[in-house]
Coordinates of C-alpha atoms in Angstrom, one line a residue:
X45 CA 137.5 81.4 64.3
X46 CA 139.5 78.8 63.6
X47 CA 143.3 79.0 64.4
X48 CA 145.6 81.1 62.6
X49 CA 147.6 78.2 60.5
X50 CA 144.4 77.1 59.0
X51 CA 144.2 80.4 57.6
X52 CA 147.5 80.7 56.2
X53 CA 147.3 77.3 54.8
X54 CA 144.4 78.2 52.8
X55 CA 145.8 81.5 51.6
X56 CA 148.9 79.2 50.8
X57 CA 147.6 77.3 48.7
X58 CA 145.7 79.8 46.7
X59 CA 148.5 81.5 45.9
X60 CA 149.7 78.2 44.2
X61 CA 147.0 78.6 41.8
X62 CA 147.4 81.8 41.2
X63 CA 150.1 83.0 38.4
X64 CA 150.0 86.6 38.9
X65 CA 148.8 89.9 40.5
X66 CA 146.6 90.9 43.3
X67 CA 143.6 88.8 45.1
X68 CA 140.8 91.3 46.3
X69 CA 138.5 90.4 48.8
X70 CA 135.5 92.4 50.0
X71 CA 134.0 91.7 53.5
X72 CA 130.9 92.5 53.6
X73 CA 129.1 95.8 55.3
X74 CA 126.4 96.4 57.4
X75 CA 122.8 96.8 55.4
X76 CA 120.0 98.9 56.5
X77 CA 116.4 98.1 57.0
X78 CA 115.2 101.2 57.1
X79 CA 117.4 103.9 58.1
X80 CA 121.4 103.8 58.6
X81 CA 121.7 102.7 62.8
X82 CA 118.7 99.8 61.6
X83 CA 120.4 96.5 59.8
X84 CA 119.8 93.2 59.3
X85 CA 121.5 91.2 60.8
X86 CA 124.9 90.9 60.0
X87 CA 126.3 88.0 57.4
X88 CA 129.8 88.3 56.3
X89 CA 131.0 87.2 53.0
X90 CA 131.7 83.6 53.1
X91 CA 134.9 83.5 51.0
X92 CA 136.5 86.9 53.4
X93 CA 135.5 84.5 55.9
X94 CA 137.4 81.2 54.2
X95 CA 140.4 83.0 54.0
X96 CA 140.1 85.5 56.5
X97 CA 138.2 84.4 59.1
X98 CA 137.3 87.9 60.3
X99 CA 133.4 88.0 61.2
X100 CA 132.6 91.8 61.4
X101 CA 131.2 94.5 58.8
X102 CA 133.7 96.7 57.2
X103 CA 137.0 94.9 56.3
X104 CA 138.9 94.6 52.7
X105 CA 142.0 92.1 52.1
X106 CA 144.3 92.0 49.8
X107 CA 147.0 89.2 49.0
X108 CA 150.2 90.5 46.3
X109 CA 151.1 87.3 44.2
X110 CA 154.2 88.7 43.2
X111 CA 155.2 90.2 46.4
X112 CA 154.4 87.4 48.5
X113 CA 152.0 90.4 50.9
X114 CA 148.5 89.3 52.8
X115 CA 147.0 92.9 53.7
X116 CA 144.0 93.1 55.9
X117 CA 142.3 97.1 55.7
X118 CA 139.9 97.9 58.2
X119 CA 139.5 100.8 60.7
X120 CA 139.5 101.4 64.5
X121 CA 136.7 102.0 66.6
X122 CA 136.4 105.7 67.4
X123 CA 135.2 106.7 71.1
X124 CA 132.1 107.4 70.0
X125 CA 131.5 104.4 68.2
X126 CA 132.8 102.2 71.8
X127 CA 130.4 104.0 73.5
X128 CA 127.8 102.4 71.6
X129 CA 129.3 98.9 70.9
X130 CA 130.8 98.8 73.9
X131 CA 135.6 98.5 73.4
X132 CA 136.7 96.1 70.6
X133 CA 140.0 95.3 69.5
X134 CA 141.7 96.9 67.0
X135 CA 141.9 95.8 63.7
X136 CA 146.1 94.6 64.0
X137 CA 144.7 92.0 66.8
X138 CA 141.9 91.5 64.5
X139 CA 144.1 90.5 61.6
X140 CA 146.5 88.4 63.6
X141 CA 143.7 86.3 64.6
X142 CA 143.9 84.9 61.2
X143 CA 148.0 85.2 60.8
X144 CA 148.1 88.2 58.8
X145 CA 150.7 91.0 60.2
X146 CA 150.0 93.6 57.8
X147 CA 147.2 95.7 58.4
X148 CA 145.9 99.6 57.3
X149 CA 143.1 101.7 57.2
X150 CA 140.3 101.5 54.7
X151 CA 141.6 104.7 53.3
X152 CA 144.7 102.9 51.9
X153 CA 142.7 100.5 50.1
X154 CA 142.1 102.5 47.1
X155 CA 145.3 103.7 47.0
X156 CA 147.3 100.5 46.8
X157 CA 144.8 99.3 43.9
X158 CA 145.8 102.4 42.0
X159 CA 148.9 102.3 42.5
X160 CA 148.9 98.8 41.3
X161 CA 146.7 99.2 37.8
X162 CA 149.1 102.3 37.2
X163 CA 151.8 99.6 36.7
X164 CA 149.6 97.2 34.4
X165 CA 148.5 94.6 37.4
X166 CA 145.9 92.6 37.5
X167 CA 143.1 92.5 40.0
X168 CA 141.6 89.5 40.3
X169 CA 137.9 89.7 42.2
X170 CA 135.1 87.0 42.7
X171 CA 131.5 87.6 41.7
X172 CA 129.8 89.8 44.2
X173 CA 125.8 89.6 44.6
X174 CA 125.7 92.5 47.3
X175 CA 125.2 96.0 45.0
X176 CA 126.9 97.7 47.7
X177 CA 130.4 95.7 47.1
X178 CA 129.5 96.4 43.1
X179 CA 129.6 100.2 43.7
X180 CA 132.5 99.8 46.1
X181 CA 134.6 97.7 43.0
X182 CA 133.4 100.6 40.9
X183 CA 135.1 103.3 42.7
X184 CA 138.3 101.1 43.5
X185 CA 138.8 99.4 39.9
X186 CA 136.8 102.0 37.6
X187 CA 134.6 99.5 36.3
X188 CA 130.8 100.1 35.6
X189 CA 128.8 98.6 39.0
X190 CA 126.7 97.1 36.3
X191 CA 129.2 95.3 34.5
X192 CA 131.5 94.3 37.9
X193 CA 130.8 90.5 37.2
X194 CA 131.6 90.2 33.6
X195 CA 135.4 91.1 34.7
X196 CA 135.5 88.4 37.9
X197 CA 138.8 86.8 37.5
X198 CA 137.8 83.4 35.9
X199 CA 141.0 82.1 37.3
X200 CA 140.0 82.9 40.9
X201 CA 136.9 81.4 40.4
X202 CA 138.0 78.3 39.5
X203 CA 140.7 78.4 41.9
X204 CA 138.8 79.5 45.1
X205 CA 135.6 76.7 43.8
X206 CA 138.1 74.0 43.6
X207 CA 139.3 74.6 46.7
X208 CA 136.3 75.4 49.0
X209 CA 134.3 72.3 47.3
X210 CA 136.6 70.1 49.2
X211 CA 135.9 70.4 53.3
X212 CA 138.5 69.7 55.8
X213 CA 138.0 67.6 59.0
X214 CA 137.3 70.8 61.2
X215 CA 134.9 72.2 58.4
X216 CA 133.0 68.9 58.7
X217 CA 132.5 69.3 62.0
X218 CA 131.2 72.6 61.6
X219 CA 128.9 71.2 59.5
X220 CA 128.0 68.6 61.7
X221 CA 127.1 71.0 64.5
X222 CA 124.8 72.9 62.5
X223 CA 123.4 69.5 61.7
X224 CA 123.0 68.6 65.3
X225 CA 121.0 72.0 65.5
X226 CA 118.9 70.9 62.4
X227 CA 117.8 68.0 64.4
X228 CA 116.0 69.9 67.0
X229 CA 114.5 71.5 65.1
X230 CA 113.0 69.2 62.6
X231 CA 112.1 66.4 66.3
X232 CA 110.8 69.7 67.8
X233 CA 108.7 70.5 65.0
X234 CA 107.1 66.8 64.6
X235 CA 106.3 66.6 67.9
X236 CA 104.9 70.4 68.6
X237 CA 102.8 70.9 64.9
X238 CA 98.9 70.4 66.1
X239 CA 95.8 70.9 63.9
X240 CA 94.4 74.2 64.3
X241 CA 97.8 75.5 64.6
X242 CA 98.8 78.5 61.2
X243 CA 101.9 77.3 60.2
X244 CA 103.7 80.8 60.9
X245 CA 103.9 80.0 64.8
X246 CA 105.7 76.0 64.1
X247 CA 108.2 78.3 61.8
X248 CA 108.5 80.7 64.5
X249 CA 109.7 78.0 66.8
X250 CA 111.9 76.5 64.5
X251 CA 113.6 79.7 63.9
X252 CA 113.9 80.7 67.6
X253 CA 115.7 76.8 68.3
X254 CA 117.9 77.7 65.3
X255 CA 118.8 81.4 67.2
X256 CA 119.0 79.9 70.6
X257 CA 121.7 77.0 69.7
X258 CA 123.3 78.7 66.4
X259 CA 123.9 81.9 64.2
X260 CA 120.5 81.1 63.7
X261 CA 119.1 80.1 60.2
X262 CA 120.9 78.9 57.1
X263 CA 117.6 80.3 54.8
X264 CA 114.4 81.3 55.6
X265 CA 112.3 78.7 56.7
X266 CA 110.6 76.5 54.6
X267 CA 107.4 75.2 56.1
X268 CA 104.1 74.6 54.6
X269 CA 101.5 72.0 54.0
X270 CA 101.4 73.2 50.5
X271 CA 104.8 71.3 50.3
X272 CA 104.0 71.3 46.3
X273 CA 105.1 74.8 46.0
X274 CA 109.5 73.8 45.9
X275 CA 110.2 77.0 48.4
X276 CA 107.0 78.1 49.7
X277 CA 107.9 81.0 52.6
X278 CA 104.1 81.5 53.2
X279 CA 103.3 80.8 56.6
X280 CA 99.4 81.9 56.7
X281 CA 97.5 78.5 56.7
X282 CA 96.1 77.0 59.1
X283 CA 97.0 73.3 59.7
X284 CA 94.3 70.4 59.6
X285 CA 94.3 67.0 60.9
X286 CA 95.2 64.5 57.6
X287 CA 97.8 67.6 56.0
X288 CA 100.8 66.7 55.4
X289 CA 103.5 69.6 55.4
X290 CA 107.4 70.1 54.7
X291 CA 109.5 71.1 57.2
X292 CA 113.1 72.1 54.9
X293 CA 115.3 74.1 57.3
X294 CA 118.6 74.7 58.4
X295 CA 121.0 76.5 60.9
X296 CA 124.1 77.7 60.8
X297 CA 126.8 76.8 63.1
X298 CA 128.6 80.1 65.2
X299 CA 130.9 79.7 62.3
X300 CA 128.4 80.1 59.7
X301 CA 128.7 76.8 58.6
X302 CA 125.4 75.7 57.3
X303 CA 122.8 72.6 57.6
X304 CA 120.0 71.7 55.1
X305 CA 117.4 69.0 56.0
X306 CA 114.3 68.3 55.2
X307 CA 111.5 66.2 56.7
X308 CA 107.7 65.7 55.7
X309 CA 105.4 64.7 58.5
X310 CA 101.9 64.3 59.0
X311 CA 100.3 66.8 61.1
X312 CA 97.9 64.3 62.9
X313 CA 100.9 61.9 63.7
X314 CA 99.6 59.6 61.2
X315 CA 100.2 59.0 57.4
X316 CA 97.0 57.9 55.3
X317 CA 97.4 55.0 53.0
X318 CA 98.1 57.6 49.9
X319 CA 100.3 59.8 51.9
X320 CA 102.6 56.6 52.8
X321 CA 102.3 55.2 49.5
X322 CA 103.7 58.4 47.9
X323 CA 106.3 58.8 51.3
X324 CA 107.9 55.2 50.4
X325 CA 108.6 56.0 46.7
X326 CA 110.3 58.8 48.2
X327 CA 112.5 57.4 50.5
X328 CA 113.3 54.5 48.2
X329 CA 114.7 56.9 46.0
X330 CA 116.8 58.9 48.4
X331 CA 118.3 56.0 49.6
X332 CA 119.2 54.8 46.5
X333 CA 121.0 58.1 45.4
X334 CA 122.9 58.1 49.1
X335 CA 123.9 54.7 48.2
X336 CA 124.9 55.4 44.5
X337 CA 127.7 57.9 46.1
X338 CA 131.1 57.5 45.6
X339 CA 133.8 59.1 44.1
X340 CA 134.4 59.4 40.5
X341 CA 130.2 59.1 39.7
X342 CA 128.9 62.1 38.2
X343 CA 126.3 63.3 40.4
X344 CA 124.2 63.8 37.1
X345 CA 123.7 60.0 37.0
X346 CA 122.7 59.5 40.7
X347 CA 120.0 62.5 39.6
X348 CA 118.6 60.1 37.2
X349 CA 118.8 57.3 39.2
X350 CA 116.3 58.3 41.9
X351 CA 114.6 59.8 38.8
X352 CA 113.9 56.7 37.6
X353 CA 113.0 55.1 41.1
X354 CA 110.8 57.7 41.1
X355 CA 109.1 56.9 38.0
X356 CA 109.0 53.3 38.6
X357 CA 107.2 53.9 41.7
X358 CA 104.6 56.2 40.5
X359 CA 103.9 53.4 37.5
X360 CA 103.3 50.9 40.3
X361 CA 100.6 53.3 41.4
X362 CA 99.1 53.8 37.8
X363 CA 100.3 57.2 37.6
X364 CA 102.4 56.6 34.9
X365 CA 103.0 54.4 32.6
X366 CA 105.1 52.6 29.4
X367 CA 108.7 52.6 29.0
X368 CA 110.1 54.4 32.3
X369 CA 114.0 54.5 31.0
X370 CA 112.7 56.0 28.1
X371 CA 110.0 58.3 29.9
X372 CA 113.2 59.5 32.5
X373 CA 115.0 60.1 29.4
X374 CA 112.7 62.5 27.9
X375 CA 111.7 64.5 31.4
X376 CA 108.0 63.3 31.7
X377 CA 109.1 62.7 35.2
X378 CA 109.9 65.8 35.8
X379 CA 106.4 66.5 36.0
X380 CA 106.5 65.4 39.4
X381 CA 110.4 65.9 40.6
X382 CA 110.7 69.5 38.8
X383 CA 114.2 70.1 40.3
X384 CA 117.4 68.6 40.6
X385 CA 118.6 66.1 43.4
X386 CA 120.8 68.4 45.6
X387 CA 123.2 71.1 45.8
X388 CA 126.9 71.8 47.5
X389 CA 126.9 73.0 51.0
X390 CA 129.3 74.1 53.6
X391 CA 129.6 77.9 54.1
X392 CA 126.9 78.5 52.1
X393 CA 123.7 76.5 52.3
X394 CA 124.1 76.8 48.4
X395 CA 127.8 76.6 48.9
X396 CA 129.6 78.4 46.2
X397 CA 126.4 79.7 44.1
X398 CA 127.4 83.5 43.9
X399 CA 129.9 81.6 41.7
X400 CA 127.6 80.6 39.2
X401 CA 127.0 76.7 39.2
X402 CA 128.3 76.9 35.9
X403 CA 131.6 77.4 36.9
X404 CA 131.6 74.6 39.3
X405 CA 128.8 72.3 39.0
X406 CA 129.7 72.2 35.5
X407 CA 132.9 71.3 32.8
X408 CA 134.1 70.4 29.7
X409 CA 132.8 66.8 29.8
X410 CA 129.1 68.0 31.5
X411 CA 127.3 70.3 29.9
X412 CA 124.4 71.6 31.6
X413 CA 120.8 70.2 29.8
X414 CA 118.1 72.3 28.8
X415 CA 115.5 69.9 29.7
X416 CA 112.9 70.9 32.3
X417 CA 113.5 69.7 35.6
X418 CA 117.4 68.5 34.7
X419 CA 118.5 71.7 33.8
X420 CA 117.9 72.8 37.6
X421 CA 120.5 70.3 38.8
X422 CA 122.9 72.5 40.3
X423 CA 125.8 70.1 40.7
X424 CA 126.3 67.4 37.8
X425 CA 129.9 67.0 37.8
X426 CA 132.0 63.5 39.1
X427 CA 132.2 63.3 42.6
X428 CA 135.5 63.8 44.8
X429 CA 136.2 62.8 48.4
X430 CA 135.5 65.6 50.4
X431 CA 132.3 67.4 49.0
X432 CA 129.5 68.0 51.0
X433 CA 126.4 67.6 49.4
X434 CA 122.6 66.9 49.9
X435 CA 120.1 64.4 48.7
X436 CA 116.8 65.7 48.5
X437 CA 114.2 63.7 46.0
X438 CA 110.8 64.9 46.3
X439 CA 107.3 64.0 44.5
X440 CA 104.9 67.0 43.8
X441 CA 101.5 67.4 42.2
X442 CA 101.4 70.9 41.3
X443 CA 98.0 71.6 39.7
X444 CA 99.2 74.3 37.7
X445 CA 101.8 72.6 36.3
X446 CA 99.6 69.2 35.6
X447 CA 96.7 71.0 34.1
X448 CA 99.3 73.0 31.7
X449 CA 101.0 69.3 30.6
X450 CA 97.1 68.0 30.6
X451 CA 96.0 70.5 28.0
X452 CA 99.1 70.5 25.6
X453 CA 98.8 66.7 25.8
X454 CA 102.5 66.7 26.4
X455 CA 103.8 63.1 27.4
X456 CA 100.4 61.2 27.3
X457 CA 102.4 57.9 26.6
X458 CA 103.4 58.1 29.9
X459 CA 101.6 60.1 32.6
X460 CA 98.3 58.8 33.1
X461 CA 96.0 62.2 33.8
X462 CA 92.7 60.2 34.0
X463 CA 94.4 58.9 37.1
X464 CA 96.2 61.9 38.3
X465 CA 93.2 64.3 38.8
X466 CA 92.8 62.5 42.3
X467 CA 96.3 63.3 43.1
X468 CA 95.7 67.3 42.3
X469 CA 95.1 67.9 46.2
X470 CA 97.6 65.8 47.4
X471 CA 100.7 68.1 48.4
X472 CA 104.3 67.3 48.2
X473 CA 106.8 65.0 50.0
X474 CA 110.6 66.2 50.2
X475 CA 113.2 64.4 52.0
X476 CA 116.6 65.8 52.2
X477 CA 120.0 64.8 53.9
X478 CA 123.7 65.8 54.2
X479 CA 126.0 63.9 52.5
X480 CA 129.9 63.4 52.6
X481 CA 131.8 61.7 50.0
X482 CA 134.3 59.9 51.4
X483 CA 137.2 57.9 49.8
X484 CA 135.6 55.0 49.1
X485 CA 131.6 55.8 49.6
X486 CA 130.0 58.0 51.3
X487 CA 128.3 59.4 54.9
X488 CA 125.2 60.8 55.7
X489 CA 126.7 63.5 58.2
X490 CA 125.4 64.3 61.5
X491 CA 122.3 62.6 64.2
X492 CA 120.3 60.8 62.2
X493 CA 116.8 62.5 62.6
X494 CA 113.9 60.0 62.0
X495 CA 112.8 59.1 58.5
X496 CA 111.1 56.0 58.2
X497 CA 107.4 56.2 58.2
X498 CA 107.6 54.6 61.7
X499 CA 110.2 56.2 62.9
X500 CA 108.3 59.6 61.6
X501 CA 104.8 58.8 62.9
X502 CA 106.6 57.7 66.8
X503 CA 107.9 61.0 67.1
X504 CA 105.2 63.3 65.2
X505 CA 102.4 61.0 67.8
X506 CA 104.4 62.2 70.7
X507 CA 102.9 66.1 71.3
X508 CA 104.6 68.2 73.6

């Protein structure tokens, strides 16, 4: 944890955006596999967590607005319960960790709500995505489990968004060890990936660098030589010299602070001609996004910048072809980069996406586009010092996808198919880094893991 003011400085200055009535958070609780003493492994909600701090299953808080109250509910370990997880503290100790003094059972919990709508207050809630918490909210509030998130307290949502987006100096550094972790495992994986290898043992190692250094990973895995399929969590092939494959992966730091990079590599240790040709286009575009940040630029137009770097470089190569501003314009690049340039990250590796990126990625002067491939930008808005956020540009030839496009003749002024049938074998490339916005710029965050093509094919050459 981190120490006890940082806490009640956050909680602080929530409570200056809030007018009125009660906060509720729900920590999250343990979930099965299979049978009750069987769970996954345990993730705690990362907003309990902002504010709280507290990393264990079973814990509700509540801060009173008008009363000026932080509560923390949670119960005490019974005997028999220590004699399985061994003495704990109790939950007082717990909750001072964090600076909160109050502290009662989970028992009271409902009560106290109760109580409070008996008198006409309001209970403002985030979003939940766990159907447990939903059926939990349900028995507290008396709202349908169905309906919980139509009656999430916009005004918590925007307060809590506005106020996570923006990472402090010891929440960067968070980041940046789970970046530092990232690192191994994207060197580790260059240099142990060998033909004749199925790619479920390189993401087995990845995962187990990720445990051994970290809370382990971020998301699944990400690793295939079919790097055409955006998340592809199919591990069954078996790995060829001249494949190419995606490495995107992550860790999280022991404060569940997350890392998202991705690498492509070549499996060989060596890039063919077509494969660096592809590789540069890339890269040219992800550095010119990274360079285009700064506050005050909606992230919307760096989208469409590397867009159109992408574009320009795939009608050097014949690929496409007429007027690229106007091609970008109408998404016939999008055939090739079907997704949007990056997302927030910081708690979450989708940081604040049980949100809805509507309610943050989004506002009154950017409205989100229904056009294929922009309308999957997650994050559009300006950019503020602060915001953590990653740049990942990719090129894919998806042979569904082409042949579909191919047949309604969609875009012919300016995607060359003739020339793109070679291509229909080809893979993806994705390359993704962690960004900070600073004042005046910004900072890709962390070790800088190799990139270039040289840089790439030194280490992938290198087999342990």
């Amino acid at each position: 944890m981190f120490s006890p003011k940082i806490y009640k400085e956050r909680r602080n200055e929530l409570k200056k955006k809030i007018k009125s009535g009660l906060i509720l958070f729900l920590g999250n609780d343990e979930s099965p596999m299979n049978y009750t003493d069987n769970t996954y492994r345990f993730r705690q909600d990362s907003t309990f967590l902002y504010y709280f701090g507290i990393d264990e299953p079973n814990f509700a808080a509540i801060i009173d607005i008008d009363e000026n109250k932080e509560l923390i509910f949670g119960n005490d370990f019974t005997i028999d319960e220590i004699i399985w997880m061994g003495p704990q503290k109790t939950v007082k100790q717990k909750a001072s960790r964090c600076g909160v003094k109050q502290t009662y059972s989970m028992s009271e919990l409902e009560n106290i709500l109760k109580n409070a709508l008996s008198k006409g207050r309001k209970i403002h809630f985030i979003p939940q995505y766990r159907h447990s918490n939903m059926i939990k909210l349900q028995i507290l509030l008396g709202i349908d489990a169905t309906r919980i998130n139509d009656y999430a307290s916009p005004e918590l949502i925007k307060a809590v968004a506005e106020q996570r987006a923006v990472k402090s100096r010891e929440e960067i550094e968070e980041i940046e060890k789970a970046i530092s972790i990232a690192y191994e495992m994207q060197v580790s994986a260059m240099r142990f990936t060998k033909p004749g290898m199925i790619e479920k043992e390189i993401a087995g190692f990845i995962e187990g660098i990720a445990i051994s250094m970290g809370n382990g990973l971020s998301f699944p895995v990400i690793f295939s030589k079919h790097g055409e399929t955006l998340h592809n969590h199919y591990y069954g092939n078996k790995l060829k010299a001249g494949d190419i494959v995606v490495n995107d992966s992550g860790a999280e730091s022991f404060l569940h602070y997350a890392s998202d990079i991705t690498r492509t590599f070549p499996v060989s240790g060596k890039f063919s001609q077509i494969q660096k040709e592809i590789y540069e286009i890339v890269l040219l575009a992800q550095l010119t996004a990274i360079k285009s940040i700064k506050p005050g630029v909606s992230y919307k137009d760096i989208h469409l910048k590397a867009s159109t770097v992408i574009a320009e470089g795939l009608k050097a190569l014949g690929l496409m072809k007429g007027d690229i501003k106007e091609a970008v314009k109408q998404g016939a690049h999008a055939l090739f980069f079907p997704h949007g340039l990056g997302h927030l990250l910081g708690l979450d590796v989708h940081d604040l996406e049980n949100f809805g990126e509507n309610n943050f990625g989004y506002d009154n002067k950017i409205k989100r586009s229904s056009q294929f491939g922009l309308k999957s930008l997650r994050y559009a808005k300006a950019l503020v010092p602060g915001i953590v956020i990653t740049v990942e540009p990719g090129i894919y030839f998806i042979p569904q996808l082409i042949e579909k496009w191919e047949a309604e003749k969609k875009f012919e002024e300016f995607i060359n198919y003739q020339r793109l049938n070679l291509y229909k074998n080809f893979g993806g490339i994705r390359i993704e880094d962690d960004i900070l916005v600073t004042n005046n710029g910004s900072r890709i965050l962390g070790k800088p893991i190799p990139k270039s093509i040289e840089e790439i094919e030194e280490v992938a050459s290198n087999k342990i």
